[in-house]
PDB file of C-alpha atoms in Angstrom:
ATOM      1  CA  MET A 694      -1.482  -2.527  11.143  1.00  0.00           C
ATOM      2  CA  LEU A 695       1.742  -3.824   9.735  1.00  0.00           C
ATOM      3  CA  ASN A 696       4.587  -2.410  10.406  1.00  0.00           C
ATOM      4  CA  ILE A 697       8.035  -2.397   7.904  1.00  0.00           C
ATOM      5  CA  GLY A 698      11.416  -1.874   8.715  1.00  0.00           C
ATOM      6  CA  ILE A 699      13.723  -0.424   6.110  1.00  0.00           C
ATOM      7  CA  THR A 700      17.200  -0.497   6.317  1.00  0.00           C
ATOM      8  CA  SER A 701      19.724   2.586   5.752  1.00  0.00           C
ATOM      9  CA  ASN A 702      21.854   3.806   3.413  1.00  0.00           C
ATOM     10  CA  LEU A 703      25.530   4.826   4.430  1.00  0.00           C
ATOM     11  CA  LYS A 704      27.927   7.676   3.618  1.00  0.00           C
ATOM     12  CA  GLU A 705      30.981   8.957   5.494  1.00  0.00           C
ATOM     13  CA  TYR A 706      29.915  12.581   7.435  1.00  0.00           C
ATOM     14  CA  TYR A 707      33.141  14.443   8.518  1.00  0.00           C
ATOM     15  CA  ARG A 708      34.451  12.254  10.965  1.00  0.00           C
ATOM     16  CA  GLY A 709      31.611   9.942  10.796  1.00  0.00           C
ATOM     17  CA  TYR A 710      29.378   8.518   9.295  1.00  0.00           C
ATOM     18  CA  MET A 711      25.303   9.109   8.289  1.00  0.00           C
ATOM     19  CA  ASP A 712      22.374   7.068   7.809  1.00  0.00           C
ATOM     20  CA  PHE A 713      19.870   8.130   5.269  1.00  0.00           C
ATOM     21  CA  ILE A 714      16.802   7.138   3.010  1.00  0.00           C
ATOM     22  CA  ASP A 715      15.574   8.189  -0.356  1.00  0.00           C
ATOM     23  CA  HIS A 716      12.406  10.238  -0.249  1.00  0.00           C
ATOM     24  CA  TYR A 717      10.573   8.368  -2.879  1.00  0.00           C
ATOM     25  CA  TRP A 718      10.118   5.680  -0.016  1.00  0.00           C
ATOM     26  CA  LEU A 719       9.513   8.312   2.875  1.00  0.00           C
ATOM     27  CA  SER A 720       6.707   9.923   0.138  1.00  0.00           C
ATOM     28  CA  TYR A 721       5.216   6.273  -0.102  1.00  0.00           C
ATOM     29  CA  PHE A 722       4.697   5.210   3.979  1.00  0.00           C
ATOM     30  CA  GLU A 723       3.025   8.448   3.950  1.00  0.00           C
ATOM     31  CA  LYS A 724       1.048   8.278   1.232  1.00  0.00           C
ATOM     32  CA  LYS A 725      -0.216   4.936   2.550  1.00  0.00           C
ATOM     33  CA  LYS A 726      -0.170   5.772   5.634  1.00  0.00           C
ATOM     34  CA  ILE A 727       2.517   2.632   6.956  1.00  0.00           C
ATOM     35  CA  ASN A 728       4.380   2.796  10.602  1.00  0.00           C
ATOM     36  CA  TYR A 729       7.660   1.967   9.273  1.00  0.00           C
ATOM     37  CA  CYS A 730      10.856   2.315  10.805  1.00  0.00           C
ATOM     38  CA  LEU A 731      14.332   3.294   9.690  1.00  0.00           C
ATOM     39  CA  ILE A 732      16.979   0.414  10.968  1.00  0.00           C
ATOM     40  CA  PRO A 733      20.449   1.766  11.184  1.00  0.00           C
ATOM     41  CA  ASN A 734      23.424   0.692  10.117  1.00  0.00           C
ATOM     42  CA  LYS A 735      23.855  -0.554  13.868  1.00  0.00           C
ATOM     43  CA  LYS A 736      24.157  -3.778  14.818  1.00  0.00           C
ATOM     44  CA  LYS A 737      22.231  -4.039  18.472  1.00  0.00           C
ATOM     45  CA  LEU A 738      19.781  -1.152  17.543  1.00  0.00           C
ATOM     46  CA  SER A 739      18.972  -2.534  14.439  1.00  0.00           C
ATOM     47  CA  VAL A 740      18.428  -5.895  15.949  1.00  0.00           C
ATOM     48  CA  LYS A 741      16.270  -4.522  18.274  1.00  0.00           C
ATOM     49  CA  ILE A 742      14.337  -2.971  15.668  1.00  0.00           C
ATOM     50  CA  LEU A 743      14.311  -5.964  13.720  1.00  0.00           C
ATOM     51  CA  ASN A 744      12.408  -7.369  16.539  1.00  0.00           C
ATOM     52  CA  LYS A 745       9.388  -5.405  16.459  1.00  0.00           C
ATOM     53  CA  ILE A 746       8.546  -5.609  12.185  1.00  0.00           C
ATOM     54  CA  ASP A 747       6.347  -7.838   9.981  1.00  0.00           C
ATOM     55  CA  LEU A 748       8.407  -7.020   6.808  1.00  0.00           C
ATOM     56  CA  LEU A 749      12.116  -5.945   6.000  1.00  0.00           C
ATOM     57  CA  ILE A 750      12.900  -4.052   3.226  1.00  0.00           C
ATOM     58  CA  ILE A 751      16.488  -3.677   1.817  1.00  0.00           C
ATOM     59  CA  PRO A 752      16.229  -0.780  -0.814  1.00  0.00           C
ATOM     60  CA  GLY A 753      18.404   0.432  -3.289  1.00  0.00           C
ATOM     61  CA  GLY A 754      21.912   2.265  -2.547  1.00  0.00           C
ATOM     62  CA  ASN A 755      25.722   1.779  -3.443  1.00  0.00           C
ATOM     63  CA  ASP A 756      26.661  -1.158  -5.260  1.00  0.00           C
ATOM     64  CA  VAL A 757      26.982  -4.407  -2.941  1.00  0.00           C
ATOM     65  CA  SER A 758      30.505  -5.152  -4.680  1.00  0.00           C
ATOM     66  CA  ASN A 759      32.153  -1.864  -4.550  1.00  0.00           C
ATOM     67  CA  PHE A 760      35.405  -1.346  -1.758  1.00  0.00           C
ATOM     68  CA  LEU A 761      34.214   1.347  -0.031  1.00  0.00           C
ATOM     69  CA  LYS A 762      33.997   1.016   4.119  1.00  0.00           C
ATOM     70  CA  THR A 763      30.622   2.196   3.765  1.00  0.00           C
ATOM     71  CA  SER A 764      29.370  -0.173   1.437  1.00  0.00           C
ATOM     72  CA  ARG A 765      31.012  -3.194   3.587  1.00  0.00           C
ATOM     73  CA  MET A 766      29.491  -1.759   6.884  1.00  0.00           C
ATOM     74  CA  ARG A 767      25.914  -1.543   5.452  1.00  0.00           C
ATOM     75  CA  ASN A 768      26.573  -5.551   4.009  1.00  0.00           C
ATOM     76  CA  ASN A 769      27.628  -6.258   7.331  1.00  0.00           C
ATOM     77  CA  ILE A 770      24.342  -4.878   8.947  1.00  0.00           C
ATOM     78  CA  GLU A 771      22.107  -6.492   6.038  1.00  0.00           C
ATOM     79  CA  ASN A 772      23.566  -9.369   5.715  1.00  0.00           C
ATOM     80  CA  ASN A 773      22.836 -10.087   9.924  1.00  0.00           C
ATOM     81  CA  LEU A 774      19.385  -8.736   9.655  1.00  0.00           C
ATOM     82  CA  ILE A 775      18.358 -11.412   6.769  1.00  0.00           C
ATOM     83  CA  ASN A 776      20.446 -14.081   8.234  1.00  0.00           C
ATOM     84  CA  ILE A 777      17.660 -13.520  11.465  1.00  0.00           C
ATOM     85  CA  CYS A 778      14.656 -12.655   8.949  1.00  0.00           C
ATOM     86  CA  LEU A 779      15.437 -15.961   8.177  1.00  0.00           C
ATOM     87  CA  LYS A 780      15.242 -17.421  11.406  1.00  0.00           C
ATOM     88  CA  LYS A 781      12.409 -15.985  12.378  1.00  0.00           C
ATOM     89  CA  ASN A 782      10.323 -16.101   9.081  1.00  0.00           C
ATOM     90  CA  ILE A 783      10.186 -12.862   8.576  1.00  0.00           C
ATOM     91  CA  PRO A 784       9.494 -11.869   5.694  1.00  0.00           C
ATOM     92  CA  ILE A 785      12.079  -9.892   3.319  1.00  0.00           C
ATOM     93  CA  LEU A 786      11.571  -7.352  -0.072  1.00  0.00           C
ATOM     94  CA  GLY A 787      15.224  -6.759  -1.806  1.00  0.00           C
ATOM     95  CA  ILE A 788      15.182  -3.927  -3.581  1.00  0.00           C
ATOM     96  CA  CYS A 789      18.131  -3.605  -6.631  1.00  0.00           C
ATOM     97  CA  ARG A 790      20.614  -3.458  -3.832  1.00  0.00           C
ATOM     98  CA  GLY A 791      18.734  -5.203  -1.663  1.00  0.00           C
ATOM     99  CA  ALA A 792      18.146  -8.250  -4.385  1.00  0.00           C
ATOM    100  CA  GLN A 793      21.732  -8.515  -5.296  1.00  0.00           C
ATOM    101  CA  LEU A 794      22.553  -8.768  -1.692  1.00  0.00           C
ATOM    102  CA  LEU A 795      19.808 -11.504  -1.179  1.00  0.00           C
ATOM    103  CA  ASN A 796      20.874 -13.364  -3.730  1.00  0.00           C
ATOM    104  CA  LYS A 797      24.849 -13.200  -2.464  1.00  0.00           C
ATOM    105  CA  ASN A 798      23.525 -14.295   0.854  1.00  0.00           C
ATOM    106  CA  LEU A 799      21.208 -16.800  -0.408  1.00  0.00           C
ATOM    107  CA  GLY A 800      24.893 -18.154  -2.320  1.00  0.00           C
ATOM    108  CA  GLY A 801      24.090 -16.675  -5.588  1.00  0.00           C
ATOM    109  CA  LYS A 802      26.482 -14.494  -7.202  1.00  0.00           C
ATOM    110  CA  ILE A 803      26.435 -11.032  -9.345  1.00  0.00           C
ATOM    111  CA  GLN A 804      28.305  -9.342 -11.826  1.00  0.00           C
ATOM    112  CA  ARG A 805      28.614  -6.586 -14.264  1.00  0.00           C
ATOM    113  CA  VAL A 806      26.102  -5.896 -16.653  1.00  0.00           C
ATOM    114  CA  LYS A 807      25.702  -3.504 -19.526  1.00  0.00           C
ATOM    115  CA  ASN A 808      23.090  -0.792 -20.263  1.00  0.00           C
ATOM    116  CA  HIS A 809      21.198  -0.652 -17.234  1.00  0.00           C
ATOM    117  CA  MET A 810      22.368   2.516 -15.293  1.00  0.00           C
ATOM    118  CA  ARG A 811      19.900   5.547 -15.701  1.00  0.00           C
ATOM    119  CA  THR A 812      17.605   3.639 -18.577  1.00  0.00           C
ATOM    120  CA  ARG A 813      14.468   2.088 -19.040  1.00  0.00           C
ATOM    121  CA  HIS A 814      13.573  -1.407 -20.537  1.00  0.00           C
ATOM    122  CA  ASN A 815      11.083  -4.131 -20.824  1.00  0.00           C
ATOM    123  CA  VAL A 816      11.190  -7.089 -18.515  1.00  0.00           C
ATOM    124  CA  PHE A 817       9.182 -10.709 -19.127  1.00  0.00           C
ATOM    125  CA  PHE A 818       7.613 -12.596 -16.440  1.00  0.00           C
ATOM    126  CA  THR A 819       7.788 -16.361 -16.406  1.00  0.00           C
ATOM    127  CA  LYS A 820       4.217 -18.353 -16.336  1.00  0.00           C
ATOM    128  CA  ASN A 821       1.868 -17.924 -13.245  1.00  0.00           C
ATOM    129  CA  ASN A 822       3.975 -15.531 -11.611  1.00  0.00           C
ATOM    130  CA  ILE A 823       2.701 -13.594  -8.825  1.00  0.00           C
ATOM    131  CA  LEU A 824       1.879 -10.302 -10.500  1.00  0.00           C
ATOM    132  CA  LYS A 825      -0.144 -11.888 -13.702  1.00  0.00           C
ATOM    133  CA  LYS A 826       1.899  -9.898 -15.995  1.00  0.00           C
ATOM    134  CA  LYS A 827       3.269 -10.808 -19.015  1.00  0.00           C
ATOM    135  CA  TYR A 828       5.717  -7.830 -19.448  1.00  0.00           C
ATOM    136  CA  LEU A 829       6.696  -4.714 -18.150  1.00  0.00           C
ATOM    137  CA  ASN A 830       8.329  -1.736 -18.944  1.00  0.00           C
ATOM    138  CA  VAL A 831      11.068  -0.534 -15.752  1.00  0.00           C
ATOM    139  CA  ASN A 832      13.571   1.866 -14.562  1.00  0.00           C
ATOM    140  CA  SER A 833      16.697   0.505 -14.027  1.00  0.00           C
ATOM    141  CA  PHE A 834      19.690   2.309 -11.773  1.00  0.00           C
ATOM    142  CA  HIS A 835      22.182  -0.854 -11.720  1.00  0.00           C
ATOM    143  CA  LYS A 836      25.836  -1.574 -12.652  1.00  0.00           C
ATOM    144  CA  ASP A 837      25.708  -5.072 -11.344  1.00  0.00           C
ATOM    145  CA  GLY A 838      23.209  -7.570 -12.027  1.00  0.00           C
ATOM    146  CA  ILE A 839      22.183 -11.475 -11.890  1.00  0.00           C
ATOM    147  CA  LYS A 840      22.846 -13.910 -14.318  1.00  0.00           C
ATOM    148  CA  LYS A 841      20.003 -16.778 -14.815  1.00  0.00           C
ATOM    149  CA  SER A 842      23.168 -18.807 -13.335  1.00  0.00           C
ATOM    150  CA  ASP A 843      24.010 -16.884 -11.145  1.00  0.00           C
ATOM    151  CA  LEU A 844      20.603 -17.059  -9.201  1.00  0.00           C
ATOM    152  CA  SER A 845      20.981 -18.944  -6.020  1.00  0.00           C
ATOM    153  CA  LYS A 846      19.011 -22.350  -5.945  1.00  0.00           C
ATOM    154  CA  LYS A 847      16.925 -21.265  -3.078  1.00  0.00           C
ATOM    155  CA  LEU A 848      15.127 -18.225  -5.575  1.00  0.00           C
ATOM    156  CA  ASN A 849      13.267 -18.573  -8.324  1.00  0.00           C
ATOM    157  CA  MET A 850      13.347 -16.630 -11.228  1.00  0.00           C
ATOM    158  CA  ILE A 851       9.977 -14.786 -11.745  1.00  0.00           C
ATOM    159  CA  ALA A 852      11.084 -12.147 -14.688  1.00  0.00           C
ATOM    160  CA  ASN A 853      13.838 -11.516 -16.845  1.00  0.00           C
ATOM    161  CA  ASP A 854      15.171  -8.965 -19.610  1.00  0.00           C
ATOM    162  CA  ASN A 855      15.874  -9.265 -23.229  1.00  0.00           C
ATOM    163  CA  ASP A 856      19.636 -10.659 -22.154  1.00  0.00           C
ATOM    164  CA  GLU A 857      18.649 -13.045 -19.662  1.00  0.00           C
ATOM    165  CA  ASN A 858      19.251 -11.305 -16.626  1.00  0.00           C
ATOM    166  CA  VAL A 859      17.058 -12.036 -13.656  1.00  0.00           C
ATOM    167  CA  GLU A 860      15.072  -9.133 -13.007  1.00  0.00           C
ATOM    168  CA  MET A 861      12.504 -10.439 -10.065  1.00  0.00           C
ATOM    169  CA  PHE A 862      12.657 -13.361  -7.877  1.00  0.00           C
ATOM    170  CA  ILE A 863      11.087 -15.118  -5.227  1.00  0.00           C
ATOM    171  CA  SER A 864      12.229 -17.695  -2.417  1.00  0.00           C
ATOM    172  CA  LYS A 865      11.116 -21.273  -2.714  1.00  0.00           C
ATOM    173  CA  ASN A 866       9.192 -20.648   0.802  1.00  0.00           C
ATOM    174  CA  LYS A 867       7.401 -17.306  -0.667  1.00  0.00           C
ATOM    175  CA  LYS A 868       8.658 -14.840   2.428  1.00  0.00           C
ATOM    176  CA  ILE A 869      11.303 -13.419   0.097  1.00  0.00           C
ATOM    177  CA  ILE A 870      11.076 -11.055  -2.922  1.00  0.00           C
ATOM    178  CA  GLY A 871      13.821  -9.364  -4.546  1.00  0.00           C
ATOM    179  CA  THR A 872      13.195  -6.549  -8.148  1.00  0.00           C
ATOM    180  CA  MET A 873      16.352  -5.522  -9.795  1.00  0.00           C
ATOM    181  CA  TRP A 874      13.982  -1.537 -10.575  1.00  0.00           C
ATOM    182  CA  HIS A 875      12.840   0.312  -8.273  1.00  0.00           C
ATOM    183  CA  PRO A 876       8.820   0.505  -7.836  1.00  0.00           C
ATOM    184  CA  GLU A 877       9.132   3.099  -5.536  1.00  0.00           C
ATOM    185  CA  ARG A 878      10.344   5.385  -8.114  1.00  0.00           C
ATOM    186  CA  GLU A 879       7.401   4.853 -10.630  1.00  0.00           C
ATOM    187  CA  LYS A 880       4.772   7.368 -11.002  1.00  0.00           C
ATOM    188  CA  ASN A 881       2.180   4.546 -10.146  1.00  0.00           C
ATOM    189  CA  THR A 882       3.021   2.169  -6.809  1.00  0.00           C
ATOM    190  CA  LEU A 883       0.302  -0.109  -7.610  1.00  0.00           C
ATOM    191  CA  LEU A 884       3.222  -3.117  -7.925  1.00  0.00           C
ATOM    192  CA  LEU A 885       4.773  -2.129  -4.893  1.00  0.00           C
ATOM    193  CA  ASP A 886       1.685  -2.425  -3.363  1.00  0.00           C
ATOM    194  CA  LYS A 887       1.083  -5.840  -4.572  1.00  0.00           C
ATOM    195  CA  LEU A 888       4.653  -7.004  -3.522  1.00  0.00           C
ATOM    196  CA  ILE A 889       4.195  -5.753  -0.241  1.00  0.00           C
ATOM    197  CA  ASN A 890       0.449  -7.191   0.346  1.00  0.00           C
ATOM    198  CA  TYR A 891       1.660 -10.761  -0.997  1.00  0.00           C
ATOM    199  CA  LEU A 892       4.639 -10.785   1.432  1.00  0.00           C
ATOM    200  CA  ASN A 893       1.954  -9.476   4.320  1.00  0.00           C
ATOM    201  CA  LYS A 894      -0.457 -12.624   3.499  1.00  0.00           C
ATOM    202  CA  LYS A 895      -0.633 -15.049   6.807  1.00  0.00           C
TER     203      LYS A 895
END
């Protein structure tokens, strides 16, 4: 059975910190009867859990590029996990913030984009894409994005928007997929099923 690990968001809580996760993900795992582990923002514990999973999901959250201490802490944990996954060939699915972090980790860049916060828009797929689609109307909840010219050379674009921002990418070894929208927040999660099944192929 597939074992998924999903990283946690992080916020200050009194004099310490609290890890948390969006309930959209919990509802999805419950509905699909998926075995999952929440990966905490602690280095040793996160690596210990990583050794027991088949697929890593890096979900959305605060901007990768902001200067909050919590963002830097989470970036450090997730970048460490990405590096280990690359060495061990563990598949990764990055959602929104997760896709941005993956692109940066692999040598790409992110920058501010307009009209992508709390809205919906169309994305257009490249030929022979893994989803076999021409276009899709998706949600959008991000302030930072990935321009075509800023995409890591280790990644291939699968979909873009009308302004030539990258909306989905895949690594050249087919073990990493990133989407700039949130498939877990859609009423129909068939797309998310397809992405997870694709990455889980042996």
